[in-house]
């Protein structure tokens, strides 16, 4: 199912879309109409865990108010990563996001599994190459790509931003990435 169809289905279910989604849809000449929601309000149903990096055991679940915490939290709590799930990540073919401070590369990273067919490897590598330090590996066991992106390489992301701002920016980035992948597919006449 394409991004356009996923958005149409959400509107049919009575869900609201963000200005960003409507703007991107208009650029693609998709006729989408329905309710609007602020990006920050979009993720009010979010599930958040603080997780121990070494054992991968949950330390604690957090309420949505934790999203107001600045990204620097993971730098000052380097033994943890923040795991985040939202039904809205389904739109961009991602189950959840893990945000952490990478001690080796001294940078903030977001890790996620991207549900795309293996045949997308070449084009996906090409798209990710614009971000220094981006890593991509196809995980045959799960049938998805393991993606690791340095957060400060992504457009509009700064260290002092809150997790909700980071999540919204990552969502916009993934939305555009999926759009490029789907446009490449239709241009090449293949369907997934």
Coordinates of N, CA, C and O in Angstrom, one line a residue:
X1 N 0.8 -1.2 0.0 CA 0.0 0.0 0.0 C 0.9 1.2 0.0 O 1.8 1.3 0.8
X2 N 0.6 2.2 -0.9 CA 1.4 3.4 -1.0 C 1.1 4.4 0.1 O 0.1 4.3 0.8
X3 N 2.0 5.3 0.2 CA 1.9 6.4 1.2 C 0.6 7.1 1.0 O -0.1 7.4 2.0
X4 N 0.3 7.4 -0.3 CA -1.0 8.1 -0.6 C -2.2 7.3 0.0 O -3.1 7.9 0.6
X5 N -2.2 6.0 -0.2 CA -3.3 5.2 0.2 C -3.4 5.1 1.8 O -4.4 5.1 2.3
X6 N -2.2 5.0 2.4 CA -2.2 5.0 3.9 C -2.8 6.3 4.4 O -3.6 6.3 5.4
X7 N -2.4 7.4 3.8 CA -3.0 8.7 4.3 C -4.5 8.8 4.0 O -5.3 9.2 4.9
X8 N -4.9 8.3 2.9 CA -6.4 8.3 2.5 C -7.1 7.4 3.5 O -8.2 7.8 4.0
X9 N -6.6 6.3 3.9 CA -7.2 5.4 4.8 C -7.3 6.0 6.2 O -8.4 5.9 6.9
X10 N -6.3 6.7 6.6 CA -6.4 7.4 7.9 C -7.5 8.5 7.9 O -8.2 8.6 8.9
X11 N -7.6 9.2 6.8 CA -8.7 10.2 6.7 C -10.1 9.5 6.8 O -11.0 10.0 7.4
X12 N -10.2 8.4 6.1 CA -11.5 7.7 6.1 C -11.8 7.2 7.5 O -13.0 7.1 7.9
X13 N -10.8 6.9 8.3 CA -11.0 6.4 9.7 C -11.3 7.6 10.6 O -11.5 7.4 11.8
X14 N -11.3 8.8 10.1 CA -11.6 10.0 10.9 C -10.3 10.6 11.5 O -10.5 11.5 12.4
X15 N -9.2 10.1 11.2 CA -7.9 10.7 11.7 C -7.6 12.0 11.1 O -8.0 12.3 9.9
X16 N -6.8 12.8 11.7 CA -6.4 14.1 11.2 C -5.0 14.0 10.7 O -4.2 13.3 11.2
X17 N -4.6 14.8 9.7 CA -3.3 14.9 9.2 C -2.7 16.2 9.5 O -3.4 17.2 9.8
X18 N -1.4 16.3 9.4 CA -0.7 17.5 9.8 C -0.5 18.4 8.5 O -0.7 18.0 7.4
X19 N -0.2 19.7 8.7 CA 0.0 20.6 7.6 C 1.1 20.1 6.7 O 1.0 20.2 5.5
X20 N 2.1 19.5 7.3 CA 3.2 18.9 6.6 C 2.7 17.9 5.6 O 3.1 17.9 4.4
X21 N 1.9 17.0 6.1 CA 1.4 15.9 5.2 C 0.5 16.4 4.1 O 0.6 16.0 3.0
X22 N -0.4 17.4 4.4 CA -1.2 18.0 3.4 C -0.3 18.7 2.4 O -0.6 18.7 1.2
X23 N 0.7 19.4 2.8 CA 1.6 20.1 1.9 C 2.3 19.2 1.0 O 2.4 19.4 -0.2
X24 N 2.8 18.1 1.5 CA 3.5 17.1 0.7 C 2.5 16.4 -0.2 O 2.9 16.1 -1.4
X25 N 1.3 16.1 0.2 CA 0.3 15.6 -0.7 C 0.0 16.5 -1.8 O -0.2 16.1 -3.0
X26 N -0.1 17.8 -1.5 CA -0.4 18.8 -2.6 C 0.7 18.8 -3.6 O 0.5 18.9 -4.8
X27 N 2.0 18.7 -3.1 CA 3.1 18.7 -4.1 C 3.0 17.5 -5.0 O 3.5 17.5 -6.1
X28 N 2.5 16.4 -4.5 CA 2.3 15.1 -5.3 C 1.0 15.1 -6.1 O 0.7 14.2 -6.8
X29 N 0.2 16.2 -5.9 CA -1.1 16.3 -6.6 C -2.0 15.2 -6.1 O -2.8 14.7 -6.9
X30 N -2.0 14.9 -4.8 CA -2.9 13.9 -4.3 C -4.1 14.8 -3.7 O -3.8 15.7 -3.0
X31 N -5.3 14.4 -4.0 CA -6.4 15.1 -3.5 C -6.8 14.6 -2.1 O -7.6 13.6 -2.0
X32 N -6.3 15.2 -1.1 CA -6.6 14.7 0.3 C -7.3 15.9 1.0 O -6.8 17.0 1.0
X33 N -8.4 15.5 1.6 CA -9.1 16.5 2.4 C -9.6 15.9 3.7 O -10.0 14.8 3.7
X34 N -9.5 16.7 4.8 CA -9.9 16.2 6.1 C -9.5 17.1 7.2 O -9.0 18.2 7.0
X35 N -9.6 16.6 8.4 CA -9.2 17.3 9.6 C -7.7 17.5 9.7 O -6.9 16.8 9.1
X36 N -7.3 18.6 10.4 CA -5.9 18.9 10.6 C -5.5 18.8 12.0 O -6.4 19.0 12.9
X37 N -4.3 18.4 12.3 CA -3.8 18.3 13.7 C -2.4 18.9 13.7 O -1.6 18.8 12.7
X38 N -2.0 19.5 14.8 CA -0.7 20.0 15.0 C 0.3 18.8 15.2 O -0.1 17.8 15.7
X39 N 1.5 19.0 14.6 CA 2.5 17.9 14.7 C 2.7 17.4 16.1 O 2.8 16.2 16.4
X40 N 2.8 18.3 17.1 CA 3.1 17.9 18.5 C 1.9 17.1 19.0 O 2.1 16.2 19.8
X41 N 0.7 17.5 18.7 CA -0.5 16.8 19.2 C -0.6 15.4 18.6 O -1.2 14.5 19.2
X42 N 0.0 15.2 17.4 CA -0.1 13.9 16.7 C 0.4 12.8 17.5 O -0.1 11.7 17.5
X43 N 1.4 13.0 18.3 CA 2.1 11.9 19.0 C 1.6 11.8 20.4 O 2.4 11.3 21.3
X44 N 0.4 12.3 20.7 CA 0.0 12.2 22.1 C -0.3 10.8 22.6 O -0.3 10.5 23.8
X45 N -0.4 9.8 21.7 CA -0.7 8.4 22.0 C 0.6 7.6 22.2 O 0.6 6.4 22.3
X46 N 1.7 8.3 22.2 CA 3.0 7.7 22.1 C 3.4 6.8 23.2 O 2.9 7.0 24.4
X47 N 4.1 5.7 23.0 CA 4.6 4.8 24.0 C 6.1 5.1 24.1 O 6.9 5.0 23.1
X48 N 6.6 5.3 25.3 CA 8.0 5.7 25.6 C 8.6 4.8 26.6 O 8.0 4.6 27.7
X49 N 9.8 4.3 26.4 CA 10.6 3.5 27.4 C 12.0 4.1 27.4 O 12.6 4.4 26.4
X50 N 12.5 4.1 28.7 CA 13.9 4.3 28.9 C 14.5 2.9 29.0 O 14.0 2.1 29.8
X51 N 15.5 2.6 28.3 CA 16.1 1.2 28.2 C 17.6 1.3 28.5 O 18.3 2.1 28.0
X52 N 18.0 0.3 29.3 CA 19.4 0.1 29.5 C 20.1 -0.4 28.3 O 19.7 -1.5 27.7
X53 N 21.1 0.3 27.8 CA 21.8 -0.1 26.6 C 22.4 -1.5 26.6 O 22.4 -2.3 25.7
X54 N 23.1 -1.8 27.7 CA 23.8 -3.0 27.8 C 22.9 -4.2 27.9 O 23.1 -5.2 27.2
X55 N 22.0 -4.2 28.8 CA 21.1 -5.4 29.0 C 19.8 -5.4 28.1 O 19.2 -6.4 27.9
X56 N 19.5 -4.2 27.5 CA 18.3 -3.9 26.7 C 17.1 -4.2 27.6 O 16.0 -4.4 27.0
X57 N 17.2 -4.1 28.9 CA 16.0 -4.2 29.8 C 15.4 -2.8 30.0 O 16.2 -1.8 30.1
X58 N 14.1 -2.8 30.1 CA 13.4 -1.5 30.3 C 13.8 -1.0 31.7 O 13.7 -1.7 32.7
X59 N 14.1 0.2 31.8 CA 14.3 0.9 33.1 C 13.0 1.4 33.6 O 12.6 1.2 34.7
X60 N 12.2 2.1 32.7 CA 11.0 2.7 33.1 C 10.2 3.2 31.8 O 10.8 3.6 30.9
X61 N 8.9 3.1 31.9 CA 8.1 3.7 30.8 C 7.9 5.1 31.2 O 7.9 5.5 32.4
X62 N 7.7 6.0 30.3 CA 7.5 7.4 30.6 C 6.2 7.9 30.0 O 5.7 7.4 29.0
X63 N 5.6 9.0 30.6 CA 4.4 9.6 30.1 C 4.8 10.5 28.9 O 5.9 10.9 28.7
X64 N 3.7 10.9 28.1 CA 4.0 11.8 27.0 C 4.7 13.1 27.4 O 5.4 13.7 26.6
X65 N 4.6 13.5 28.6 CA 5.2 14.7 29.1 C 6.8 14.6 29.0 O 7.5 15.6 28.8
X66 N 7.3 13.4 29.0 CA 8.7 13.1 28.8 C 9.2 13.7 27.5 O 10.4 14.0 27.3
X67 N 8.3 13.8 26.5 CA 8.7 14.3 25.2 C 9.2 15.7 25.2 O 9.8 16.2 24.2
X68 N 8.9 16.4 26.3 CA 9.4 17.8 26.4 C 10.8 17.9 26.9 O 11.4 19.0 26.9
X69 N 11.4 16.7 27.2 CA 12.8 16.6 27.6 C 13.7 16.9 26.5 O 13.4 16.4 25.3
X70 N 14.8 17.7 26.7 CA 15.7 17.9 25.5 C 16.5 16.7 25.1 O 16.7 15.8 26.0
X71 N 16.9 16.7 23.9 CA 17.7 15.6 23.3 C 19.0 15.3 24.2 O 19.4 14.2 24.3
X72 N 19.5 16.4 24.8 CA 20.7 16.2 25.6 C 20.6 15.2 26.7 O 21.6 14.8 27.2
X73 N 19.3 14.8 27.0 CA 19.1 13.8 28.1 C 19.9 12.6 27.8 O 20.5 12.0 28.7
X74 N 19.9 12.1 26.5 CA 20.6 10.8 26.2 C 22.1 11.0 26.3 O 22.8 10.0 26.5
X75 N 22.6 12.2 26.1 CA 24.1 12.5 26.3 C 24.4 12.4 27.8 O 25.5 11.9 28.1
X76 N 23.6 12.9 28.6 CA 23.9 12.9 30.1 C 23.5 11.6 30.7 O 23.8 11.4 31.9
X77 N 22.8 10.8 30.0 CA 22.4 9.4 30.5 C 22.9 8.4 29.5 O 22.0 7.7 28.8
X78 N 24.2 8.3 29.3 CA 24.7 7.5 28.2 C 24.5 6.0 28.3 O 24.7 5.3 27.3
X79 N 24.1 5.5 29.4 CA 23.8 4.1 29.6 C 22.4 3.7 29.2 O 22.0 2.5 29.2
X80 N 21.6 4.7 28.7 CA 20.3 4.5 28.3 C 20.0 4.8 26.9 O 20.8 5.6 26.3
X81 N 19.0 4.3 26.3 CA 18.4 4.8 25.0 C 16.9 5.0 25.2 O 16.4 4.4 26.1
X82 N 16.4 5.8 24.4 CA 14.9 6.1 24.5 C 14.3 5.3 23.4 O 14.6 5.5 22.2
X83 N 13.3 4.5 23.7 CA 12.6 3.7 22.7 C 11.2 4.3 22.6 O 10.5 4.5 23.6
X84 N 10.7 4.6 21.4 CA 9.5 5.3 21.1 C 8.6 4.6 20.1 O 9.2 4.2 19.0
X85 N 7.4 4.3 20.4 CA 6.4 3.7 19.4 C 5.2 4.6 19.3 O 4.8 5.2 20.2
X86 N 4.7 4.6 18.0 CA 3.5 5.4 17.8 C 2.8 4.7 16.6 O 3.5 4.3 15.6
X87 N 1.5 4.7 16.6 CA 0.8 4.1 15.4 C 1.1 4.9 14.1 O 1.0 4.4 13.0
X88 N 1.5 6.2 14.3 CA 1.8 7.1 13.2 C 3.1 6.6 12.5 O 3.3 7.0 11.3
X89 N 4.0 5.9 13.1 CA 5.2 5.4 12.5 C 4.8 4.4 11.4 O 5.6 4.2 10.5
X90 N 3.6 3.8 11.5 CA 3.2 2.9 10.4 C 3.1 3.6 9.1 O 3.4 3.0 8.0
X91 N 2.8 4.8 9.1 CA 2.6 5.6 7.8 C 4.0 5.6 7.1 O 4.0 5.5 5.9
X92 N 5.1 5.7 7.8 CA 6.4 5.8 7.2 C 7.1 4.4 7.3 O 8.4 4.3 7.1
X93 N 6.4 3.3 7.5 CA 6.9 2.0 7.5 C 8.0 1.7 8.5 O 8.9 0.9 8.3
X94 N 7.8 2.2 9.7 CA 8.7 2.1 10.8 C 7.9 1.6 12.1 O 6.9 2.1 12.3
X95 N 8.5 0.6 12.8 CA 7.8 0.1 14.0 C 8.0 1.1 15.2 O 7.1 1.4 15.9
X96 N 9.3 1.5 15.4 CA 9.6 2.3 16.5 C 11.0 3.0 16.3 O 11.7 2.6 15.4
X97 N 11.3 3.9 17.1 CA 12.6 4.7 17.1 C 13.3 4.4 18.3 O 12.7 4.5 19.4
X98 N 14.6 4.3 18.2 CA 15.5 4.3 19.4 C 16.5 5.4 19.2 O 17.1 5.6 18.2
X99 N 16.5 6.3 20.2 CA 17.3 7.5 20.2 C 18.4 7.4 21.3 O 18.0 7.0 22.5
X100 N 19.6 7.6 20.9 CA 20.7 7.4 21.9 C 21.9 8.3 21.6 O 22.0 8.9 20.5
X101 N 22.8 8.4 22.5 CA 24.1 9.0 22.3 C 25.1 7.9 22.0 O 25.2 6.9 22.7
X102 N 25.7 8.0 20.8 CA 26.7 7.0 20.4 C 28.1 7.5 20.9 O 28.6 8.5 20.4
X103 N 28.6 6.8 21.9 CA 29.8 7.1 22.6 C 31.0 7.0 21.6 O 32.0 7.8 21.7
X104 N 31.0 6.0 20.7 CA 32.1 5.8 19.8 C 32.2 7.0 18.8 O 33.3 7.5 18.6
X105 N 31.1 7.4 18.2 CA 31.2 8.4 17.2 C 30.9 9.8 17.8 O 30.9 10.8 17.1
X106 N 30.6 9.8 19.1 CA 30.3 11.1 19.8 C 29.2 11.9 19.1 O 29.3 13.1 18.8
X107 N 28.0 11.2 18.9 CA 26.9 11.9 18.2 C 25.6 11.2 18.7 O 25.6 10.1 19.2
X108 N 24.5 12.0 18.5 CA 23.2 11.5 18.7 C 22.7 10.7 17.5 O 23.0 11.1 16.4
X109 N 22.1 9.5 17.8 CA 21.7 8.7 16.7 C 20.2 8.3 16.9 O 19.7 8.2 18.0
X110 N 19.6 8.0 15.7 CA 18.2 7.4 15.8 C 18.4 6.1 15.0 O 19.0 6.0 13.9
X111 N 17.9 5.0 15.6 CA 17.9 3.7 15.0 C 16.5 3.2 14.8 O 15.6 3.4 15.6
X112 N 16.2 2.5 13.7 CA 14.9 2.0 13.4 C 14.9 0.9 12.4 O 15.9 0.8 11.6
X113 N 13.9 0.1 12.3 CA 13.7 -0.9 11.3 C 12.8 -0.3 10.2 O 11.7 0.1 10.6
X114 N 13.2 -0.3 9.0 CA 12.4 0.2 7.9 C 11.9 -1.0 7.0 O 12.6 -1.8 6.5
X115 N 10.5 -1.0 6.9 CA 9.9 -2.1 6.2 C 9.9 -1.8 4.7 O 9.0 -1.1 4.2
X116 N 10.9 -2.2 4.0 CA 11.0 -2.1 2.6 C 11.6 -3.4 2.0 O 12.4 -4.0 2.7
X117 N 11.3 -3.7 0.7 CA 11.9 -4.9 0.1 C 13.4 -4.7 -0.1 O 13.9 -3.6 -0.3
X118 N 14.1 -5.9 -0.1 CA 15.6 -5.9 -0.2 C 16.0 -5.2 -1.5 O 17.1 -4.6 -1.6
X119 N 15.2 -5.3 -2.5 CA 15.5 -4.7 -3.8 C 15.7 -3.2 -3.8 O 16.3 -2.6 -4.7
X120 N 15.3 -2.6 -2.7 CA 15.4 -1.1 -2.5 C 16.8 -0.7 -2.0 O 17.1 0.4 -1.9
X121 N 17.7 -1.7 -1.8 CA 19.0 -1.5 -1.1 C 19.8 -0.4 -1.8 O 20.2 0.6 -1.2
X122 N 20.0 -0.5 -3.1 CA 20.8 0.4 -3.9 C 20.3 1.9 -3.8 O 21.0 2.8 -3.5
X123 N 19.0 2.0 -4.1 CA 18.4 3.4 -4.1 C 18.4 3.9 -2.7 O 18.6 5.1 -2.4
X124 N 18.1 3.1 -1.7 CA 18.1 3.5 -0.3 C 19.5 4.0 0.2 O 19.6 5.0 0.8
X125 N 20.5 3.2 -0.2 CA 21.9 3.7 0.1 C 22.2 5.0 -0.5 O 22.8 5.9 0.1
X126 N 21.7 5.2 -1.8 CA 21.9 6.5 -2.5 C 21.2 7.6 -1.7 O 21.8 8.7 -1.5
X127 N 20.0 7.4 -1.3 CA 19.2 8.4 -0.5 C 19.9 8.8 0.8 O 19.9 9.9 1.2
X128 N 20.4 7.7 1.5 CA 21.0 7.9 2.8 C 22.4 8.5 2.8 O 22.9 9.0 3.7
X129 N 23.0 8.5 1.6 CA 24.4 8.9 1.5 C 24.6 10.4 1.7 O 25.7 10.9 2.0
X130 N 23.5 11.2 1.7 CA 23.6 12.6 1.9 C 23.8 12.9 3.4 O 24.2 14.0 3.8
X131 N 23.7 11.9 4.3 CA 23.9 12.1 5.7 C 25.2 11.4 6.1 O 25.2 10.2 6.1
X132 N 26.2 12.1 6.5 CA 27.4 11.6 7.0 C 27.2 10.6 8.1 O 26.5 11.0 9.1
X133 N 27.7 9.4 8.0 CA 27.6 8.4 9.1 C 26.3 7.6 9.1 O 26.2 6.7 10.0
X134 N 25.5 7.8 8.1 CA 24.3 6.9 8.0 C 24.7 5.5 7.7 O 25.6 5.2 7.0
X135 N 24.0 4.6 8.4 CA 24.3 3.1 8.2 C 23.0 2.4 7.8 O 21.9 2.7 8.3
X136 N 23.2 1.5 6.9 CA 22.0 0.7 6.4 C 22.5 -0.8 6.3 O 23.5 -1.1 5.8
X137 N 21.6 -1.7 6.8 CA 21.9 -3.1 6.6 C 20.5 -3.8 6.5 O 19.6 -3.6 7.3
X138 N 20.5 -4.7 5.5 CA 19.2 -5.5 5.4 C 19.3 -6.6 6.4 O 20.2 -7.4 6.5
X139 N 18.2 -6.8 7.1 CA 18.1 -7.8 8.1 C 17.1 -8.9 7.6 O 15.9 -8.7 7.6
X140 N 17.7 -9.9 7.0 CA 16.9 -11.0 6.4 C 16.0 -11.7 7.3 O 14.9 -12.2 7.0
X141 N 16.4 -11.8 8.6 CA 15.6 -12.5 9.6 C 14.3 -11.8 9.8 O 13.2 -12.4 9.9
X142 N 14.4 -10.4 9.9 CA 13.2 -9.6 10.2 C 12.5 -9.1 8.9 O 11.4 -8.6 8.9
X143 N 13.3 -9.2 7.8 CA 12.7 -8.7 6.5 C 12.6 -7.2 6.4 O 11.7 -6.7 5.8
X144 N 13.5 -6.6 7.1 CA 13.5 -5.1 7.0 C 15.0 -4.6 7.1 O 15.9 -5.3 7.4
X145 N 15.1 -3.3 6.8 CA 16.4 -2.6 6.9 C 16.6 -2.1 8.3 O 15.7 -1.4 8.9
X146 N 17.8 -2.3 8.8 CA 18.2 -1.7 10.1 C 18.9 -0.4 9.6 O 19.9 -0.4 8.9
X147 N 18.4 0.7 10.1 CA 18.9 2.0 9.7 C 19.4 2.8 10.9 O 18.7 2.8 12.0
X148 N 20.5 3.4 10.8 CA 21.1 4.2 11.9 C 21.5 5.5 11.3 O 22.3 5.6 10.4
X149 N 20.8 6.6 11.8 CA 21.1 7.9 11.3 C 21.6 8.8 12.4 O 21.1 8.9 13.5
X150 N 22.7 9.6 12.1 CA 23.1 10.6 13.0 C 22.1 11.8 13.0 O 21.9 12.4 12.0
X151 N 21.5 12.0 14.2 CA 20.4 13.0 14.2 C 20.8 14.4 13.8 O 20.0 15.1 13.1
X152 N 22.0 14.9 14.2 CA 22.3 16.3 13.9 C 22.6 16.5 12.4 O 22.8 17.6 11.9
X153 N 22.7 15.4 11.6 CA 22.9 15.5 10.2 C 21.5 15.8 9.5 O 21.5 16.2 8.4
X154 N 20.4 15.4 10.1 CA 19.1 15.6 9.5 C 18.7 17.0 9.6 O 19.0 17.8 10.5
X155 N 17.9 17.4 8.6 CA 17.4 18.8 8.4 C 16.6 19.2 9.7 O 15.8 18.4 10.2
X156 N 16.9 20.4 10.1 CA 16.1 21.0 11.2 C 16.3 20.5 12.6 O 15.6 20.8 13.5
X157 N 17.3 19.6 12.8 CA 17.5 19.0 14.1 C 18.7 19.7 14.8 O 19.8 19.8 14.2
X158 N 18.5 20.1 16.0 CA 19.6 20.7 16.8 C 19.5 20.0 18.2 O 18.5 19.6 18.7
X159 N 20.7 20.1 18.9 CA 20.9 19.4 20.1 C 19.9 19.9 21.2 O 19.5 19.1 22.1
X160 N 19.6 21.1 21.2 CA 18.7 21.7 22.3 C 17.2 21.4 22.1 O 16.4 21.7 23.0
X161 N 16.8 20.7 21.1 CA 15.4 20.5 20.8 C 14.9 19.4 21.7 O 15.6 18.6 22.2
X162 N 13.6 19.4 21.9 CA 12.9 18.4 22.8 C 12.7 17.1 21.9 O 12.7 17.2 20.7
X163 N 12.4 16.0 22.6 CA 12.2 14.8 21.9 C 11.0 14.9 21.0 O 11.0 14.3 19.9
X164 N 9.9 15.6 21.4 CA 8.8 15.7 20.5 C 9.2 16.5 19.2 O 8.8 16.1 18.1
X165 N 10.0 17.5 19.3 CA 10.5 18.1 18.1 C 11.4 17.2 17.2 O 11.3 17.2 16.0
X166 N 12.2 16.4 17.9 CA 13.1 15.5 17.2 C 12.2 14.4 16.5 O 12.4 14.1 15.3
X167 N 11.2 13.9 17.2 CA 10.4 12.8 16.6 C 9.6 13.4 15.4 O 9.6 12.7 14.3
X168 N 9.1 14.6 15.5 CA 8.4 15.2 14.3 C 9.4 15.4 13.2 O 9.0 15.1 12.0
X169 N 10.6 15.9 13.4 CA 11.6 16.1 12.4 C 12.0 14.7 11.7 O 12.1 14.7 10.5
X170 N 12.2 13.7 12.5 CA 12.5 12.4 12.0 C 11.3 11.9 11.2 O 11.5 11.3 10.1
X171 N 10.1 12.0 11.6 CA 8.9 11.6 10.9 C 8.9 12.3 9.5 O 8.7 11.6 8.5
X172 N 9.1 13.6 9.5 CA 9.1 14.3 8.2 C 10.2 13.8 7.3 O 10.0 13.6 6.1
X173 N 11.3 13.5 7.8 CA 12.5 13.0 7.0 C 12.1 11.6 6.4 O 12.3 11.4 5.3
X174 N 11.5 10.8 7.3 CA 11.2 9.4 6.8 C 10.0 9.5 5.8 O 10.0 8.7 4.8
X175 N 9.1 10.4 6.0 CA 8.0 10.6 5.1 C 8.5 10.9 3.7 O 8.2 10.3 2.7
X176 N 9.5 11.9 3.6 CA 10.1 12.3 2.3 C 10.9 11.1 1.7 O 10.9 10.9 0.5
X177 N 11.6 10.3 2.6 CA 12.3 9.2 2.1 C 11.4 8.2 1.5 O 11.7 7.7 0.4
X178 N 10.3 7.8 2.1 CA 9.3 6.9 1.6 C 8.8 7.4 0.3 O 8.6 6.6 -0.7
X179 N 8.5 8.7 0.2 CA 8.0 9.3 -1.0 C 9.0 9.1 -2.1 O 8.6 8.7 -3.2
X180 N 10.2 9.4 -1.9 CA 11.3 9.2 -2.9 C 11.4 7.7 -3.4 O 11.5 7.5 -4.5
X181 N 11.3 6.8 -2.4 CA 11.3 5.4 -2.7 C 10.2 5.0 -3.6 O 10.3 4.3 -4.6
X182 N 8.9 5.4 -3.2 CA 7.7 5.1 -4.0 C 7.7 5.8 -5.4 O 7.3 5.2 -6.4
X183 N 8.2 7.0 -5.4 CA 8.3 7.7 -6.7 C 9.3 7.0 -7.7 O 9.1 6.9 -8.9
X184 N 10.4 6.5 -7.1 CA 11.4 5.8 -7.9 C 10.8 4.5 -8.4 O 11.0 4.1 -9.5
X185 N 10.0 3.8 -7.5 CA 9.3 2.5 -7.9 C 8.4 2.8 -9.1 O 8.4 2.1 -10.1
X186 N 7.5 3.8 -9.0 CA 6.6 4.0 -10.0 C 7.2 4.5 -11.3 O 6.8 4.2 -12.4
X187 N 8.4 5.2 -11.2 CA 9.1 5.7 -12.3 C 9.7 4.5 -13.1 O 9.8 4.4 -14.3
X188 N 10.1 3.5 -12.3 CA 10.8 2.3 -12.8 C 9.7 1.2 -13.2 O 10.1 0.1 -13.5
X189 N 8.5 1.5 -12.9 CA 7.4 0.6 -13.2 C 7.3 -0.7 -12.3 O 6.5 -1.6 -12.7
X190 N 8.0 -0.7 -11.2 CA 7.8 -1.9 -10.3 C 6.9 -1.5 -9.2 O 6.7 -0.4 -8.8
X191 N 6.2 -2.5 -8.6 CA 5.3 -2.3 -7.5 C 5.7 -3.2 -6.4 O 6.0 -4.3 -6.6
X192 N 5.6 -2.6 -5.1 CA 5.9 -3.5 -4.0 C 4.7 -3.5 -3.1 O 3.9 -2.7 -3.0

